[in-house]
C-alpha positions as a Python dict, from the first residue, in 0.01 Angstrom:
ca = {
    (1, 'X'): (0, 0, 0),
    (2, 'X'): (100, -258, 272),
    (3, 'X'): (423, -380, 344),
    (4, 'X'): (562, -644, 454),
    (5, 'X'): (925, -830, 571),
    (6, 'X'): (1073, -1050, 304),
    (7, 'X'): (1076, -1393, 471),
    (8, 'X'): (1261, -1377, 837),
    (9, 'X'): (1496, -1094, 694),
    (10, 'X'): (1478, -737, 818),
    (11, 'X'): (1399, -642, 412),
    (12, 'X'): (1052, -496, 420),
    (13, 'X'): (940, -448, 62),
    (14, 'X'): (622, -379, -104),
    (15, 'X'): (322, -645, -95),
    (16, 'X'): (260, -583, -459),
    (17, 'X'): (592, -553, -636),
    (18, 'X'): (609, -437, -994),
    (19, 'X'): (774, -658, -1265),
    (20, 'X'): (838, -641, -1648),
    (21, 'X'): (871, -989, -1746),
    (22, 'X'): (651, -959, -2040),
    (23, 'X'): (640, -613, -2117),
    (24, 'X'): (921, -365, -2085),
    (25, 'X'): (1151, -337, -2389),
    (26, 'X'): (947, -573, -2605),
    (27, 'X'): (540, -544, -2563),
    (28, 'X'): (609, -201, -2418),
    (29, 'X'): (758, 134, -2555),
    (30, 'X'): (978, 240, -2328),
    (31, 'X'): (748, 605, -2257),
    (32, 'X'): (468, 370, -2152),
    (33, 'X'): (667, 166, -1954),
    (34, 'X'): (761, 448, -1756),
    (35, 'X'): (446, 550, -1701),
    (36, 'X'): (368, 211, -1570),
    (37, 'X'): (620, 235, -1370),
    (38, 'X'): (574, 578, -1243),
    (39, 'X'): (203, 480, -1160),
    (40, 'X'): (365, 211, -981),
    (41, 'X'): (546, 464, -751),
    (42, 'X'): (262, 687, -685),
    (43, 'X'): (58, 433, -524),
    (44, 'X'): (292, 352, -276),
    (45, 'X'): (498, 46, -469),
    (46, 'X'): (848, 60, -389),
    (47, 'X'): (951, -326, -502),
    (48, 'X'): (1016, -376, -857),
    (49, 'X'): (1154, -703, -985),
    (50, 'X'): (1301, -770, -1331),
    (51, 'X'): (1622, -1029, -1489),
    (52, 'X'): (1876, -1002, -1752),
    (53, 'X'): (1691, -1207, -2000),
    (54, 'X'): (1380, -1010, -2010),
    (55, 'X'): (1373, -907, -2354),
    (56, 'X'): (1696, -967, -2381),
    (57, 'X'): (1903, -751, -2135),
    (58, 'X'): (1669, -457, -2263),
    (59, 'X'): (1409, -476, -1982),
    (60, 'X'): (1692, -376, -1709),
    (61, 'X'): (1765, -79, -1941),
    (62, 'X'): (1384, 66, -1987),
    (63, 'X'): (1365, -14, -1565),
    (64, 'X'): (1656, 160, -1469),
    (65, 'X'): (1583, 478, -1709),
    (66, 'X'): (1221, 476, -1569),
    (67, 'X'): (1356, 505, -1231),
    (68, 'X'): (1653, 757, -1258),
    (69, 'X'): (1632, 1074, -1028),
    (70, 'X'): (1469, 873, -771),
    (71, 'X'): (1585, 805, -398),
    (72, 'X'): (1735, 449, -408),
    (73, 'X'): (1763, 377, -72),
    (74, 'X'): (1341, 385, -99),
    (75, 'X'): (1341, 140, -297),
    (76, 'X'): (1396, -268, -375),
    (77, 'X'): (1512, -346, -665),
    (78, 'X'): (1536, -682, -764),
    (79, 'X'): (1685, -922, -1087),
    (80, 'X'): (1798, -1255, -1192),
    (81, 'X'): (2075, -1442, -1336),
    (82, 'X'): (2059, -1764, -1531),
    (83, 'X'): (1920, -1776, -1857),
    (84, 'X'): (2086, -1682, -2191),
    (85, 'X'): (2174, -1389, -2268),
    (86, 'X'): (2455, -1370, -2544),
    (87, 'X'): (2590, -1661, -2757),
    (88, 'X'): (2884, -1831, -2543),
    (89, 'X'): (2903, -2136, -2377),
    (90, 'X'): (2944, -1924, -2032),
    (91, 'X'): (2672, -1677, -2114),
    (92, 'X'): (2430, -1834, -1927),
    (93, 'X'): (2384, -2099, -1605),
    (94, 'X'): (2484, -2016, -1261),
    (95, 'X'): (2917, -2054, -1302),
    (96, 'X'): (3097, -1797, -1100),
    (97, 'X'): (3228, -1661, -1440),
    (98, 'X'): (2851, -1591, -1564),
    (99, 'X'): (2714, -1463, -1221),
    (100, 'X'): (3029, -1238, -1166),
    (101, 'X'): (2981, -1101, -1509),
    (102, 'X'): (2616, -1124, -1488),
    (103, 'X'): (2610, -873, -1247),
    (104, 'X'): (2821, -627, -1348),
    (105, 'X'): (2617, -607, -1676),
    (106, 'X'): (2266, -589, -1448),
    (107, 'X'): (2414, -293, -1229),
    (108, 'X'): (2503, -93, -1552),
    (109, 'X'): (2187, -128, -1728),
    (110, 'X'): (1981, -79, -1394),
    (111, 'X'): (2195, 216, -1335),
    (112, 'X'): (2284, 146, -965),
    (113, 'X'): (2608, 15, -741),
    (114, 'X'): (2389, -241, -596),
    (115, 'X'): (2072, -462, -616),
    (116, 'X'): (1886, -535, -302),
    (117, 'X'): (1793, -868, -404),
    (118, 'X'): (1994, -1110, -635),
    (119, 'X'): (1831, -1461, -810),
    (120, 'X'): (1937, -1743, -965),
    (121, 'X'): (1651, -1764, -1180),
    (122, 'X'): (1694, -2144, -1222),
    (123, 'X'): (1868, -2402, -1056),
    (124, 'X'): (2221, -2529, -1273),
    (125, 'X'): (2234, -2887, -1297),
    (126, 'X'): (2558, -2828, -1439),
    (127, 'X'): (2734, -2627, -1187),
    (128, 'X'): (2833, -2733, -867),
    (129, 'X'): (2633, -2554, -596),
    (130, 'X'): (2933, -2531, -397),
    (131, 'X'): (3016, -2293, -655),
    (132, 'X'): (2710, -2103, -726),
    (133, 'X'): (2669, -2009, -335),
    (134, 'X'): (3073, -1947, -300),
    (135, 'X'): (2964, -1692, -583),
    (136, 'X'): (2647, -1539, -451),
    (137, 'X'): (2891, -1493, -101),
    (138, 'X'): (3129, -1303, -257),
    (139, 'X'): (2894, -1065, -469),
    (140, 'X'): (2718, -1019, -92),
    (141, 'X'): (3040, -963, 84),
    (142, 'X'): (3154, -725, -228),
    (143, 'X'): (2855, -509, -171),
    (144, 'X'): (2648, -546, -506),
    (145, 'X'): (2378, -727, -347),
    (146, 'X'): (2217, -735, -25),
    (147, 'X'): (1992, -1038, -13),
    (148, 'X'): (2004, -1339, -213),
    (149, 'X'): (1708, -1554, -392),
    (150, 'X'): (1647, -1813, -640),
    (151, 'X'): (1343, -1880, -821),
    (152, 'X'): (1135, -2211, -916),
    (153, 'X'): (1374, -2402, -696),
    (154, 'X'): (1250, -2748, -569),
    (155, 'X'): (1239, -2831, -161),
    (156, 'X'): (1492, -3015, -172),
    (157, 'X'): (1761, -2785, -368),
    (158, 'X'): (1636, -2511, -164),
    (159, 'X'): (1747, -2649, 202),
    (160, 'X'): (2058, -2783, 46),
    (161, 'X'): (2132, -2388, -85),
    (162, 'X'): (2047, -2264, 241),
    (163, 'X'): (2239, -2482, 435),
    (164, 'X'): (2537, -2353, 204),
    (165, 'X'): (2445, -1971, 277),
    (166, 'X'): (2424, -2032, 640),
    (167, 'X'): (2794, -2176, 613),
    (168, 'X'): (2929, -1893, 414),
    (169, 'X'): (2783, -1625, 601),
    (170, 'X'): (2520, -1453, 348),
    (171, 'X'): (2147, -1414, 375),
    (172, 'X'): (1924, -1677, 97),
    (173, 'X'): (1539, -1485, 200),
    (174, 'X'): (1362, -1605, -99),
    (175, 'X'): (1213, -1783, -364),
    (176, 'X'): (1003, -1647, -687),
    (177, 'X'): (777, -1890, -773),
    (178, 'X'): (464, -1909, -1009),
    (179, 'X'): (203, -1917, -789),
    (180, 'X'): (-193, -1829, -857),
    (181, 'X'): (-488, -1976, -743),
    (182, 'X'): (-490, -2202, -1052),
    (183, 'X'): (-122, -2300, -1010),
    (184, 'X'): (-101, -2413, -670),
    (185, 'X'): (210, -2654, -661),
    (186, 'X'): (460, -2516, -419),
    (187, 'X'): (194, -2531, -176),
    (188, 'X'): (322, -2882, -31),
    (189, 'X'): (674, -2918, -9),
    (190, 'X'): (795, -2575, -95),
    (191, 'X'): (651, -2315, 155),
    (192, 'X'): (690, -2589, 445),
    (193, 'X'): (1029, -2586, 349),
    (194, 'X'): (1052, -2181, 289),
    (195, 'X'): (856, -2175, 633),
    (196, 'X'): (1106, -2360, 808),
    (197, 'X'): (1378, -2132, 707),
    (198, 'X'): (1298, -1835, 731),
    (199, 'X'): (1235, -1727, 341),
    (200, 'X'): (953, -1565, 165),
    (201, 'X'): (761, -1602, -94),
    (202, 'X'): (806, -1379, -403),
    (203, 'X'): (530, -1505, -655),
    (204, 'X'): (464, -1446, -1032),
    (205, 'X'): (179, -1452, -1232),
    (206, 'X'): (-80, -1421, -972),
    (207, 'X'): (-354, -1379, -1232),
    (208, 'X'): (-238, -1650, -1417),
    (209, 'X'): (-108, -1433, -1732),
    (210, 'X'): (-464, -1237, -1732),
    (211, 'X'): (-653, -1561, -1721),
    (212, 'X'): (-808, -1522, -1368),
    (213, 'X'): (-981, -1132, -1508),
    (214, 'X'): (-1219, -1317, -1678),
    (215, 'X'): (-1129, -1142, -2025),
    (216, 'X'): (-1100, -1505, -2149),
    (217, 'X'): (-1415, -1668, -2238),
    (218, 'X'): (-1525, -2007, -2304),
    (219, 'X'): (-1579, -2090, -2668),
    (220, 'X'): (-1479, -1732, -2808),
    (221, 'X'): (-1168, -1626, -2932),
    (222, 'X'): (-914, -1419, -2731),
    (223, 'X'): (-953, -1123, -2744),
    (224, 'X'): (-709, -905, -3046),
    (225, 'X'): (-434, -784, -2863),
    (226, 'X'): (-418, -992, -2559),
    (227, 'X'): (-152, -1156, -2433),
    (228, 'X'): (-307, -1519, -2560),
    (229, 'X'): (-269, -1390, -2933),
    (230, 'X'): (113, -1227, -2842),
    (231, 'X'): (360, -1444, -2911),
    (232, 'X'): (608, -1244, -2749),
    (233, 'X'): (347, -1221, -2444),
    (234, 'X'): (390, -1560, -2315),
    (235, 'X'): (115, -1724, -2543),
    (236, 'X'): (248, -2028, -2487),
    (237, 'X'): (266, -2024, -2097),
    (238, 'X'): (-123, -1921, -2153),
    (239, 'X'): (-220, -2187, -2362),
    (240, 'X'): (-237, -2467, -2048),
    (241, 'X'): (-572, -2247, -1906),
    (242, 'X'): (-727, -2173, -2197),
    (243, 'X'): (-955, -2497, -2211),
    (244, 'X'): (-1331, -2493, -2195),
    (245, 'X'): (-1346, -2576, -1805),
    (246, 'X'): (-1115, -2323, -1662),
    (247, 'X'): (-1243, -2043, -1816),
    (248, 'X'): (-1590, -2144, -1709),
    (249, 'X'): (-1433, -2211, -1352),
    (250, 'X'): (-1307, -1835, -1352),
    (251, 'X'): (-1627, -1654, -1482),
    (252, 'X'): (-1805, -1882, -1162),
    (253, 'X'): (-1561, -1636, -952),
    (254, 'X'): (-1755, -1295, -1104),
    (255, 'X'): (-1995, -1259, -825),
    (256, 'X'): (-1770, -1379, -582),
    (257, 'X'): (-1546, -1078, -630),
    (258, 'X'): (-1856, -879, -667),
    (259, 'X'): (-1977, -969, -357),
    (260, 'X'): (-1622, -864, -202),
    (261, 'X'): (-1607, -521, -378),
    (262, 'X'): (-1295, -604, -573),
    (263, 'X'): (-1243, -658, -996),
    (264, 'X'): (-1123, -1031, -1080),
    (265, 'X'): (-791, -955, -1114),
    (266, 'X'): (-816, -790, -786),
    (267, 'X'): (-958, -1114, -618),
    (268, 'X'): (-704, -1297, -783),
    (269, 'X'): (-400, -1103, -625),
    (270, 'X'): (-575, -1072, -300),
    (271, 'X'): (-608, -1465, -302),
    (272, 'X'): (-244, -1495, -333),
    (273, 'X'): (-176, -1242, -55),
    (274, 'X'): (-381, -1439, 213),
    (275, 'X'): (-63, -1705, 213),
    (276, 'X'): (146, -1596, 489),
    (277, 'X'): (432, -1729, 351),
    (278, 'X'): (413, -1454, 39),
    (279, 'X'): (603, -1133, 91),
    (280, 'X'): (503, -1014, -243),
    (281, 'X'): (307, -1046, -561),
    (282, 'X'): (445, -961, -849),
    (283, 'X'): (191, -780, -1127),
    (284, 'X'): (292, -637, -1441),
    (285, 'X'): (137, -429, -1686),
    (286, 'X'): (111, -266, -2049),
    (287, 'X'): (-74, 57, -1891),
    (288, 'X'): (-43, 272, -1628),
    (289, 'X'): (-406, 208, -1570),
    (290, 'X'): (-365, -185, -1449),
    (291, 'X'): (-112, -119, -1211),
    (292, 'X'): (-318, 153, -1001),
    (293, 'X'): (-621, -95, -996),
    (294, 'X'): (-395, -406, -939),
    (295, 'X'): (-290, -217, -634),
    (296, 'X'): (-606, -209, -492),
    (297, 'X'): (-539, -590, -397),
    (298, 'X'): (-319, -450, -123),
    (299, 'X'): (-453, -518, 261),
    (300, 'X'): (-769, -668, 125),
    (301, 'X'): (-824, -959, 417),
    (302, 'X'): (-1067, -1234, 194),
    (303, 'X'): (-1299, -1394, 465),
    (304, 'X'): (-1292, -1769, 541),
    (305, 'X'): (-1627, -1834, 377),
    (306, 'X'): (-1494, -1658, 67),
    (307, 'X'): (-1155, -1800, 39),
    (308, 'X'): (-1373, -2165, 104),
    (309, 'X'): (-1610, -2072, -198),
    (310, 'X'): (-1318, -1986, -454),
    (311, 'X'): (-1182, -2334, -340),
    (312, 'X'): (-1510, -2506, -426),
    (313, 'X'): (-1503, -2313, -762),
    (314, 'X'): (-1141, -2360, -889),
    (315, 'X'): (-1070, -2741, -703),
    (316, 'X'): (-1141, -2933, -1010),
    (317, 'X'): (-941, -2737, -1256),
    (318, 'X'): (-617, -2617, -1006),
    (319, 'X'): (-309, -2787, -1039),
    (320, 'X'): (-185, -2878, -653),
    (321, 'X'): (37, -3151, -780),
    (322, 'X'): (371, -3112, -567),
    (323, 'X'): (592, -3280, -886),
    (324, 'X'): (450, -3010, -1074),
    (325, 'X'): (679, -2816, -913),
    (326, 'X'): (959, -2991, -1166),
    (327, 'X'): (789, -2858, -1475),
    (328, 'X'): (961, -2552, -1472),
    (329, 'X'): (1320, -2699, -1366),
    (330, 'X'): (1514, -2729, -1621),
    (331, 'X'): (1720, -3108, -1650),
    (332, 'X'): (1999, -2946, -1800),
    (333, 'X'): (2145, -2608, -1857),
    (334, 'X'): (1999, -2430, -2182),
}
């Protein structure tokens, strides 16, 4: 496993982080979760992100069970605060009542006195920022966080938040973006930005929720089981890729990755890992299995020639769109 800092900050994490979006405490059992994340551990991960509304609170819980007994200060631990996650008006945006609650309730299920990173897992168009950032400040300056994110932020709401942090004296390092080599929006504005100051790239979904292994074929049926048939395993995110033309884009990347030694998923993760404005790429997984050969992604260098190839391949079906970048902001709190 390679390692590297987390933007400009002195926070070296993992390359490959582990993350349960879509699995723990809902696809998952919570033995082979911990497996999965146990596998994650033996090869060398030590960054493992998650958020209070993964399967509603209950991902934190399976994480923080799975990784009792060991040493914390080896590891970076990372959630999110934003959505949902009871039935008040205040359960959910980024108010300083929800985030001061919020993470009391993450440090209890996660089983620790602090998190090294915190995110606002959306921007609130209904709270002032002034109030969000006065909020992250004091949860840094109480100790219960050491570095502070957000997460599908625009450009232009991340310099504003930054500028903020800089005034009130806490460290913003990152933003946790879907990126893959299908979903290429923040490629415009929002690394140049991130670049500029210092953050880091913390990416989701670099295989595209399993569509860039090549499992998904064009004109068959998903496969029973996989996360396209799930509707609890983001279905609906999947449903954008499965046309015709990707998937016949993505099985024109087989002998590409054969040629480099690596699985498609592998290629895929490695693709992502080539920006140098990515600290980390987040991969999940329902067995142990996936995460040791996800790994294998780690300090795989992709030649020019190759990285120009995949570019010819994927070009016509790749969404670069910079006001893409909106579709997953939400114009009002939900």
């Amino acid at each position: 496993m390679e390692y590297r800092h987390l933007g400009r900050s002195g926070l070296v994490i993992s390359e490959i982080a582990y993350g349960n979006w879509l699995t723990h405490g809902s696809q998952v059992e919570a033995d082979a979760a911990t497996a999965c994340v146990h596998a994650a551990l033996e090869v060398g991960i030590t960054t493992f992100d998650t958020a209070d509304v993964y399967a509603a609170t209950r991902a934190e819980s399976v994480l923080g069970e799975a990784l009792k007994g060991e040493r914390r200060e080896g590891l970076e631990i990372f959630t999110k605060a934003y959505w949902p996650t009871g039935p008040g008006r205040n359960d959910r945006g980024l108010s300083r009542k929800h985030l001061m609650e919020s993470i009391e309730g993450s440090l209890r299920r996660l089983q620790t006195d602090y998190v090294d990173l915190y995110q606002a897992h959306r921007y609130d168009v209904a709270t002032p920022l002034e109030e969000t950032m006065e909020a992250f400040a004091d949860i840094v300056h109480s100790g219960k966080a050491h570095y502070i994110g957000v997460s599908e932020w625009p450009a232009e709401q991340i310099r504003r938040a930054h500028a903020l942090a800089r005034e009130l004296r806490f460290p913003l390092v990152s933003n946790q973006p879907m990126y893959n080599a299908l979903w290429r929006v923040i490629e415009a504005e929002v690394v140049p930005a991130c670049e500029e100051l210092g953050m880091g790239q913390v990416v989701y979904s670099p295989i595209s929720q399993g569509v860039l292994t090549g499992k998904y074929e064009p004109g068959a049926r998903p496969p029973e089981g996989s996360r396209a048939t799930d509707d609890k395993g983001g279905a609906d995110m999947i449903a954008r890729w499965m046309r015709d033309e990707v998937l016949e884009a993505v099985q024109q990347l087989k002998p590409l990755a054969a040629e480099a030694g690596l699985s498609l998923a592998q290629l895929a993760v490695a693709w992502v890992l080539q920006n140098p404005n990515v600290s980390a790429a987040i991969i999940g997984a329902s067995r142990p299995e996936q995460v040791v050969e996800n790994a294998k992604a780690s300090g795989v260098v992709l030649e020019a020639d190759l990285m120009a190839r995949v570019e010819e391949v994927l070009k016509p079906v790749a969404v670069t769109d910079p006001k893409r970048v909106h579709d997953n902001v939400p114009q009002r709190r939900p």
